């Protein structure tokens, strides 16, 4: 039977020759990831259900990455990290990345690939909706809640319904002013915030073939903003080179059969896509940057799992080189590796860090920070009626803090250009 | 899930995301501490802009100041209810606040799944735009077996969609109970 990549991965992990959309199957889990917001609840349910002295099903397959509420005085948030710490010690977990130690990483969805935990053909569950980011590596990756995660901790299995696949074909060479973020905002704007609910979103075409892993991660990161269950990019040499540089573990690559069935096929010529924003208060509230150019802002934010990777900061630095920002501009490298890279990587004769400092940006420590608001003392949090342009992935009411704030989502180019001008600005102005 | 659920309706619109259901700043309280978990009820739906809270009139707080239980039992939503993050705190917060069922035109899948696998609330789907018909405060009766919703206040009746594959998990009390009943996990 012809199958898509997602169907093949789920068939293999359920011990079947074939599955089709709508099948409910129990699958074996290759990696479970959790963090400080959902780990404590997950561990609590695990102990309630399997006993206070229970051991996790396979400690080599559990990754625990505190990243959400790290640099805060909030005592409850700090208690959550202590709960992770105690559990990691009790279970003797090899892959726990503790705060305040050289092992600390930062944002889990960026740290996972860096550490070689995202591999083609595997099943990854995480207690975070943006776990779908890892679909960029040709694996089935999706977010789950505490109860499901506790079930996996005890059994190594979980039931899933096999999703239909929607295919998104991008053709053409990326214009210099365009980024992966513009493509995914265009897709979400077209199909809506529930346009892919329960479905897999497959990204393919010559544009995707030419993309770096980080660009593919940006696409897959935001499938959840269209309601998608998982995103997927077929693995290729770019994928396997990236993964093999970070892990010795064996993996298997799956590809769509030529006659695989799709829910729908959506084609885009990237030369027809403009720099794009999502206006307040929904990721599908699409507008071309040119339509909202001139909108007054008082904050810019570059960070998060979708917009805080090294390539995102290089892009922002290309725009900010020799410029000064006109509004408060917050820079949050997703991980410690990214923070280290911005101090080494140069744009022309200056490091990315120098460019940001000379432009007058504020640079924070690696974590999720203000992407999801968080405790009131969180770096960059919107505590009032700010109008912010951000490289993050959600702009629902109050997502970055106050319900009175407004958030525009955009690419690092657009955010950097807008920071320099103080109003929403088309990055094409900087490339002419 | 009880065979019959009755009580007052609290009505909301489309795309109620998990940050509106329980804002991220509140995801820090212990879920299994009887006292501390009341905070999840206290702040349930506190992220909903007040003009859109309690439709059609709006400006109705879900929880009154100082309380952690709401006076409502059934939430009526629109499309894409529970979109956004994977936080299980969302259906949990509604349960703590006293909600037993949500009836919406559609759900984001993680919220839907969390509601069922943890058996926090019963998520019913309907083709009717109930958020345009039912008013906050209307007295409702839900027959969870026949999937029939009665609006006692307005004297109207609606056939909801069947629960389908997930009914046995929900009725059994969640994924752990289901796995134990079906022999996949050992009985406690």
XYZ file of C-alpha atoms in Angstrom:
620
model
C 0.000 0.000 0.000
C 1.449 3.447 -0.883
C 2.153 5.562 2.189
C 3.420 8.985 3.256
C 6.476 9.457 5.471
C 4.279 9.942 8.540
C 2.290 6.767 7.782
C 5.473 4.741 7.257
C 6.980 5.872 10.561
C 3.766 5.077 12.452
C 3.462 1.684 10.703
C 6.999 0.728 11.680
C 6.535 1.857 15.279
C 3.259 -0.032 15.649
C 4.743 -3.249 14.269
C 2.508 -3.223 11.180
C 3.259 -3.418 7.494
C 0.914 -0.571 6.751
C -1.394 1.962 8.402
C -3.885 4.412 6.949
C -5.310 7.707 8.165
C -7.870 7.206 10.906
C -6.292 4.024 12.308
C -5.772 4.084 16.067
C -2.451 2.427 16.839
C -0.190 1.928 19.838
C 3.327 2.993 18.945
C 6.764 2.553 20.500
C 8.421 5.812 21.537
C 12.064 6.537 20.671
C 12.476 9.754 22.684
C 10.358 11.533 25.315
C 11.253 15.133 26.109
C 9.961 17.235 28.986
C 10.761 20.578 30.621
C 10.198 22.615 33.780
C 6.568 23.577 33.110
C 5.217 20.094 32.437
C 7.896 17.773 33.883
C 6.801 18.120 37.527
C 3.177 17.263 36.701
C 4.286 14.376 34.482
C 6.530 12.913 37.181
C 3.723 13.282 39.728
C 1.278 11.282 37.571
C 3.991 8.696 36.791
C 4.485 8.034 40.510
C 0.768 8.040 41.254
C 0.158 5.404 38.567
C 3.305 3.259 38.686
C 4.351 3.624 42.335
C 6.643 5.906 44.313
C 9.670 3.707 43.637
C 8.903 3.114 39.925
C 11.695 3.512 37.372
C 11.230 5.127 33.952
C 10.909 2.685 31.026
C 14.271 3.588 29.473
C 16.399 6.381 30.878
C 18.427 6.540 27.639
C 15.258 7.697 25.868
C 14.228 10.455 28.276
C 15.512 14.007 27.805
C 14.763 16.650 30.449
C 15.542 20.256 29.498
C 14.551 23.105 31.833
C 14.003 26.162 29.640
C 10.756 28.011 30.342
C 10.990 29.883 33.660
C 14.681 29.971 34.474
C 15.880 33.472 35.308
C 13.096 34.475 37.669
C 12.634 35.059 41.382
C 9.260 33.277 41.245
C 9.567 30.692 44.016
C 7.059 28.297 42.476
C 8.932 28.334 39.156
C 12.200 27.665 40.943
C 10.563 24.838 42.875
C 9.634 23.225 39.558
C 13.284 23.124 38.541
C 14.171 21.549 41.883
C 11.550 18.846 41.188
C 13.252 18.084 37.846
C 16.628 18.013 39.562
C 15.433 15.588 42.255
C 13.790 13.288 39.704
C 16.899 13.258 37.491
C 19.011 12.300 40.503
C 16.608 9.659 41.762
C 16.288 8.068 38.296
C 19.976 8.595 37.452
C 19.039 10.300 34.169
C 21.919 10.784 31.719
C 20.188 13.527 29.715
C 19.235 16.189 32.235
C 20.547 19.691 31.540
C 20.520 21.491 34.867
C 20.246 25.222 35.362
C 23.358 26.846 36.789
C 25.716 24.190 35.449
C 27.831 24.034 32.255
C 25.293 21.487 30.969
C 22.457 24.055 30.874
C 21.161 24.356 27.305
C 18.156 26.652 26.964
C 15.171 26.243 24.645
C 14.434 22.528 24.293
C 13.388 22.463 20.617
C 16.678 24.022 19.546
C 18.769 22.075 22.066
C 17.325 18.716 20.980
C 18.834 18.851 17.455
C 22.086 20.346 18.787
C 22.496 17.334 21.060
C 21.602 14.770 18.371
C 18.198 13.742 19.807
C 16.282 14.452 16.581
C 16.789 11.643 14.075
C 15.030 10.611 10.843
C 12.421 7.879 11.053
C 11.954 8.080 14.826
C 9.018 8.907 17.093
C 9.542 11.852 19.453
C 6.941 13.005 21.952
C 7.401 16.099 24.074
C 5.298 17.846 26.704
C 5.344 20.970 24.591
C 3.269 21.827 21.556
C 6.317 22.992 19.587
C 7.833 19.506 19.733
C 6.622 19.397 16.109
C 9.788 21.398 15.254
C 11.707 18.112 14.999
C 9.626 16.984 12.028
C 12.224 18.951 10.053
C 14.463 15.915 10.518
C 12.052 13.493 8.845
C 10.673 12.076 12.077
C 7.232 11.944 13.676
C 7.300 14.533 16.460
C 4.367 16.003 18.337
C 3.312 17.554 21.628
C 1.425 15.729 24.389
C 0.138 16.496 27.878
C 1.341 15.344 31.288
C -0.927 12.291 31.501
C 0.179 10.931 28.108
C 3.811 11.677 28.963
C 3.460 9.817 32.282
C 2.022 6.866 30.370
C 5.063 6.889 28.068
C 7.411 7.151 31.080
C 5.990 3.935 32.472
C 5.378 1.935 29.289
C 7.365 3.415 26.382
C 4.146 3.401 24.353
C 1.275 5.675 23.430
C -1.840 5.465 21.238
C -2.118 7.772 18.279
C -4.586 8.244 15.479
C -2.813 8.147 12.118
C -3.228 11.627 10.552
C -3.995 12.466 6.957
C -1.174 14.389 5.270
C -1.473 17.812 3.648
C 1.282 18.521 1.157
C 2.825 21.996 0.797
C 5.020 22.339 -2.284
C 7.348 25.350 -2.503
C 9.116 26.027 -5.779
C 11.743 28.598 -6.681
C 14.920 30.062 -5.224
C 14.314 32.058 -2.033
C 14.551 35.797 -2.746
C 17.181 37.460 -0.548
C 14.586 39.369 1.517
C 12.436 36.328 2.319
C 12.828 33.826 5.187
C 11.257 30.489 6.138
C 9.163 32.421 8.660
C 7.469 34.320 5.820
C 6.561 31.028 4.140
C 4.955 29.466 7.195
C 3.072 32.699 8.037
C 1.788 32.676 4.444
C 0.658 29.049 4.822
C -1.116 29.662 8.157
C -2.722 32.799 6.733
C -4.036 30.753 3.841
C -5.398 27.719 5.684
C -6.223 29.295 9.077
C -5.405 28.403 12.682
C -7.434 25.198 12.419
C -6.677 24.517 8.752
C -4.526 21.469 9.511
C -6.171 20.187 12.698
C -5.430 16.464 13.239
C -3.256 16.386 10.099
C 0.390 16.071 9.129
C 1.888 18.936 7.114
C 4.506 17.801 4.611
C 6.851 20.499 3.246
C 8.562 19.714 -0.049
C 9.672 21.160 -3.375
C 12.855 22.706 -4.722
C 12.786 25.558 -2.153
C 12.739 23.101 0.753
C 15.465 20.982 -0.854
C 17.756 24.041 -0.778
C 16.922 24.960 2.834
C 19.182 24.576 5.859
C 17.977 22.455 8.780
C 17.279 25.637 10.759
C 14.958 26.941 8.026
C 13.101 23.628 7.931
C 12.780 23.780 11.737
C 11.161 27.217 11.429
C 8.552 25.751 9.052
C 7.792 22.685 11.154
C 7.797 24.671 14.419
C 4.627 26.525 13.476
C 2.495 23.676 12.108
C 0.790 23.663 15.529
C -0.316 27.230 14.803
C -2.400 25.770 11.964
C -3.613 23.000 14.296
C -1.279 20.431 12.678
C -0.395 17.232 14.511
C 3.085 17.079 13.028
C 5.195 18.703 10.355
C 7.517 16.698 8.158
C 10.356 17.308 5.702
C 11.760 14.346 3.784
C 15.307 13.683 4.971
C 18.148 14.342 2.529
C 21.897 14.864 2.644
C 21.431 18.158 4.519
C 19.527 16.208 7.189
C 21.853 13.233 7.467
C 25.002 15.408 7.490
C 23.545 17.468 10.348
C 22.457 14.426 12.366
C 25.596 12.333 11.805
C 27.739 15.262 13.018
C 25.916 15.033 16.365
C 25.147 11.383 17.076
C 26.418 7.903 16.282
C 22.977 6.388 16.746
C 21.594 4.510 13.729
C 18.444 5.803 12.064
C 16.251 4.971 9.085
C 15.090 7.441 6.443
C 11.524 7.245 5.082
C 10.154 8.922 1.958
C 6.701 9.560 0.497
C 5.675 6.936 -2.039
C 4.983 8.459 -5.456
C 1.353 7.367 -5.308
C 0.806 8.154 -1.612
C -2.571 9.746 -0.865
C -2.837 13.281 0.466
C -5.692 15.192 2.066
C -4.774 18.129 -0.201
C -1.848 19.637 -2.099
C -0.993 23.344 -1.851
C 1.539 24.907 -4.226
C 3.507 28.110 -3.714
C 5.975 29.974 -5.907
C 8.254 31.674 -3.384
C 8.873 34.561 -5.765
C 5.230 35.497 -5.300
C 5.429 35.559 -1.489
C 6.084 38.900 0.173
C 7.601 39.469 3.620
C 4.623 38.593 5.820
C 3.326 39.358 9.311
C 0.579 37.926 11.488
C -1.280 40.851 13.015
C -2.737 40.786 16.550
C -4.246 38.550 17.907
C -3.935 35.386 15.831
C -1.180 33.650 13.829
C -3.516 33.443 10.809
C -4.268 37.185 10.780
C -1.982 37.566 7.781
C -0.872 40.747 6.056
C 1.959 41.570 3.689
C 4.488 43.763 5.505
C 3.830 46.399 2.837
C 0.162 46.540 3.904
C 0.991 47.383 7.537
C 4.235 49.318 6.947
C 4.408 52.413 9.144
C 2.498 50.867 12.060
C 3.956 52.400 15.218
C 5.803 50.026 17.538
C 7.424 50.324 20.914
C 9.150 46.970 21.194
C 10.959 44.382 19.083
C 11.794 40.866 20.237
C 14.073 38.288 18.608
C 14.182 34.882 20.263
C 12.352 31.585 20.928
C 12.372 28.104 19.400
C 11.174 29.454 16.100
C 13.101 32.721 15.872
C 16.103 32.449 18.209
C 18.507 30.221 16.255
C 21.932 31.364 15.038
C 20.666 31.888 11.481
C 17.909 34.157 12.840
C 20.438 36.372 14.608
C 22.772 36.505 11.613
C 19.806 37.670 9.536
C 18.932 40.347 12.100
C 22.583 41.459 12.281
C 22.755 41.869 8.497
C 19.986 44.450 8.793
C 21.212 46.112 12.006
C 24.833 46.463 10.891
C 25.897 50.068 11.525
C 22.349 51.039 12.557
C 20.726 52.073 15.852
C 17.412 50.675 17.045
C 14.654 53.245 17.666
C 12.622 51.067 20.070
C 13.395 48.690 22.957
C 14.822 45.626 21.242
C 15.272 42.372 23.119
C 17.605 39.621 21.902
C 17.279 36.153 23.464
C 19.515 33.408 21.996
C 17.543 30.166 22.219
C 20.405 28.116 23.635
C 23.841 28.538 25.175
C 25.330 27.260 21.897
C 23.523 30.005 20.009
C 24.691 32.561 22.610
C 28.250 31.380 22.096
C 27.910 31.458 18.287
C 26.714 35.067 18.164
C 29.956 36.054 19.908
C 32.019 34.239 17.254
C 30.086 34.600 14.009
C 30.856 37.719 11.980
C 28.797 39.785 9.580
C 31.370 41.765 7.578
C 34.037 42.810 10.137
C 31.957 42.612 13.352
C 30.549 39.811 15.428
C 26.783 39.478 15.552
C 26.986 40.365 19.259
C 28.947 43.570 18.542
C 26.396 44.605 15.955
C 23.546 44.126 18.436
C 25.392 45.972 21.211
C 26.309 48.899 18.973
C 22.716 49.068 17.741
C 21.542 49.418 21.344
C 19.790 46.045 21.769
C 19.286 44.396 25.147
C 20.636 40.851 25.242
C 19.200 38.250 27.602
C 20.108 34.794 28.812
C 19.084 31.695 26.857
C 15.566 30.489 27.704
C 11.991 30.776 26.455
C 11.865 34.196 28.159
C 8.996 36.462 27.056
C 7.743 34.301 24.173
C 5.035 33.013 26.497
C 4.912 35.841 28.981
C 5.870 33.877 32.084
C 6.397 35.280 35.597
C 6.214 39.095 35.859
C 10.007 39.522 36.117
C 10.664 37.672 32.827
C 13.152 39.362 30.455
C 11.311 41.224 27.689
C 7.799 40.420 29.008
C 5.048 42.768 27.802
C 3.702 44.142 31.074
C 1.378 46.784 29.643
C -0.082 48.066 26.380
C 3.102 47.618 24.319
C 2.936 47.064 20.572
C 5.635 44.497 19.818
C 6.988 42.923 16.644
C 8.425 39.510 17.396
C 10.066 36.488 15.767
C 8.120 34.173 18.115
C 5.250 31.905 17.104
C 2.053 32.987 18.908
C 0.211 36.264 19.284
C -3.052 35.280 20.962
C -4.317 37.822 23.544
C -1.848 38.050 26.430
C 0.537 35.457 25.008
C 3.638 37.589 25.720
C 2.291 38.954 29.032
C -0.392 41.607 29.350
C -3.801 41.215 27.708
C -3.470 44.902 26.753
C -0.401 44.272 24.581
C -0.398 43.647 20.830
C 2.003 41.326 19.033
C 2.914 41.190 15.340
C 4.724 38.004 14.283
C 7.377 38.382 11.593
C 10.712 37.136 10.258
C 14.022 38.219 11.837
C 14.637 40.446 8.792
C 11.311 42.219 9.242
C 11.713 42.516 13.031
C 15.246 43.921 12.703
C 14.212 46.385 9.974
C 11.254 47.498 12.092
C 13.462 47.878 15.197
C 15.784 50.182 13.269
C 12.940 52.346 11.921
C 10.611 52.190 14.972
C 7.657 51.311 12.745
C 6.800 48.159 10.808
C 9.214 48.197 7.898
C 9.649 46.065 4.804
C 13.113 44.493 4.925
C 13.305 44.866 1.158
C 14.254 48.501 1.848
C 17.536 47.200 3.251
C 18.367 45.003 0.283
C 18.008 47.536 -2.517
C -17.917 11.195 32.844
C -21.359 11.177 34.365
C -24.376 9.989 32.305
C -26.092 13.340 32.913
C -24.456 16.723 33.390
C -26.547 19.739 34.275
C -25.890 23.313 35.253
C -25.304 26.794 33.940
C -23.648 27.647 30.609
C -20.619 29.887 30.199
C -20.315 31.002 26.568
C -17.137 31.956 24.675
C -16.201 32.522 21.010
C -13.755 31.002 18.519
C -10.061 30.176 19.011
C -9.993 30.163 22.808
C -6.311 29.280 23.225
C -4.646 27.728 26.248
C -3.113 31.061 27.294
C -6.648 32.405 27.648
C -7.767 29.277 29.516
C -4.860 29.462 31.987
C -2.191 32.138 31.384
C 1.401 30.899 31.354
C 2.419 32.819 34.488
C 0.146 30.495 36.501
C 1.612 27.167 35.326
C 3.769 26.945 38.416
C 1.398 25.635 41.090
C 1.415 22.002 42.179
C -1.243 20.012 40.372
C -1.567 17.381 43.100
C -1.646 19.603 46.196
C -5.278 19.965 47.356
C -4.853 23.570 48.462
C -2.386 24.842 45.879
C -4.289 23.403 42.933
C -7.221 25.717 43.735
C -5.119 28.423 42.033
C -5.849 26.753 38.697
C -9.550 27.287 39.295
C -8.927 30.814 40.576
C -7.217 31.848 37.314
C -9.238 29.731 34.845
C -10.227 31.792 31.782
C -8.447 34.805 33.338
C -6.685 35.326 29.989
C -9.922 35.924 28.103
C -10.323 39.631 27.262
C -13.191 40.698 29.530
C -15.347 42.060 26.708
C -15.376 38.550 25.206
C -15.935 36.749 28.511
C -19.456 35.366 29.002
C -21.205 35.904 25.665
C -23.292 37.326 24.206
C -23.218 40.274 26.597
C -19.550 39.934 27.593
C -17.856 41.489 30.642
C -18.894 38.520 32.796
C -15.989 37.111 34.818
C -15.861 33.307 34.830
C -14.661 33.289 38.421
C -15.745 35.895 40.931
C -13.040 37.663 42.916
C -11.753 35.511 45.757
C -13.344 32.275 44.494
C -11.812 29.214 42.828
C -15.070 27.516 41.843
C -17.175 28.982 39.102
C -20.955 28.926 39.186
C -20.954 27.346 35.710
C -20.876 23.649 34.731
C -20.793 23.568 30.918
C -18.632 25.750 28.662
C -19.924 26.551 25.185
C -17.173 27.362 22.675
C -16.852 28.020 18.963
C -14.218 26.746 16.552
C -10.735 25.525 17.458
C -11.293 25.465 21.224
C -8.090 24.886 23.222
C -5.612 25.808 20.507
C -2.053 26.694 21.404
C 0.157 24.964 23.923
C 0.145 21.366 25.141
C -0.388 22.368 28.777
C -2.619 19.831 30.478
C -3.144 22.549 33.064
C -5.847 23.901 30.688
C -8.490 21.143 30.935
C -7.353 20.606 34.546
C -8.040 24.256 35.431
C -11.545 23.971 33.999
C -12.165 20.821 36.031
C -10.909 22.470 39.224
C -13.232 25.414 38.545
C -16.180 22.992 38.396
C -16.597 22.545 34.641
C -17.709 19.035 33.626
C -18.175 19.405 29.856
C -17.218 21.666 26.986
C -19.347 21.781 23.841
C -17.633 23.370 20.842
C -17.668 23.328 17.045
C -14.151 21.883 17.060
C -11.035 21.414 19.183
C -7.329 21.755 18.827
C -6.113 18.192 19.083
C -3.759 18.335 22.084
C -6.365 19.987 24.302
C -8.940 17.432 23.124
C -6.593 14.561 23.808
C -5.571 15.886 27.211
C -9.214 16.308 28.207
C -9.871 12.644 27.410
C -6.701 10.877 28.518
C -6.787 12.654 31.863
C -10.622 12.454 31.988
C -10.748 16.056 33.191
C -13.745 17.221 31.190
C -15.973 15.757 28.471
C -15.262 17.491 25.128
C -18.366 17.273 22.937
C -18.452 18.456 19.345
C -21.412 19.879 17.498
C -22.269 21.190 14.068
C -24.494 23.878 15.657
C -23.075 27.349 16.317
C -24.186 27.097 19.920
C -22.091 30.068 20.992
C -24.537 32.194 18.966
C -27.656 30.567 20.449
C -26.931 29.825 24.075
C -26.572 32.689 26.524
C -24.234 32.704 29.493
C -26.266 31.650 32.517
C -28.761 29.486 30.573
C -29.671 26.286 32.441
C -28.482 23.233 30.436
C -28.894 19.459 30.685
C -26.515 17.156 28.820
C -27.268 13.453 28.290
C -23.749 12.120 27.655
C -24.994 8.719 26.457
C -27.459 9.949 23.862
C -25.368 13.091 23.209
C -28.421 15.324 23.562
C -28.165 18.847 24.953
C -31.255 20.523 26.368
C -31.407 24.260 26.951
C -33.984 24.415 29.749
C -34.035 28.219 29.779
C -34.752 28.575 26.059
C -36.660 25.274 25.725
C -34.473 24.035 22.861
C -32.787 20.704 22.187
C -29.686 19.836 20.156
C -28.251 16.519 18.952
C -24.464 16.613 19.456
C -21.907 14.507 17.553
C -21.214 11.033 18.963
C -17.991 10.802 20.992
C -16.721 7.943 18.801
C -13.474 6.076 19.514
C -12.685 8.041 22.634
C -15.920 7.350 24.503
C -14.628 4.219 26.226
C -11.495 6.036 27.450
C -13.511 8.955 28.779
C -16.179 6.788 30.377
C -13.534 4.478 31.807
C -11.832 7.373 33.604
C -8.823 8.139 31.384
C -5.982 6.396 29.613
C -4.575 4.610 32.677
C -7.904 3.121 33.682
C -8.547 2.158 30.068
C -5.147 0.446 29.754
C -5.766 -1.474 32.991
C -9.245 -2.579 31.971
C -8.026 -3.716 28.566
C -5.161 -5.711 30.088
C -2.390 -3.538 28.679
C -1.305 -2.472 32.153
C -1.413 -4.519 35.343
C -4.207 -3.651 37.758
C -3.066 -1.516 40.688
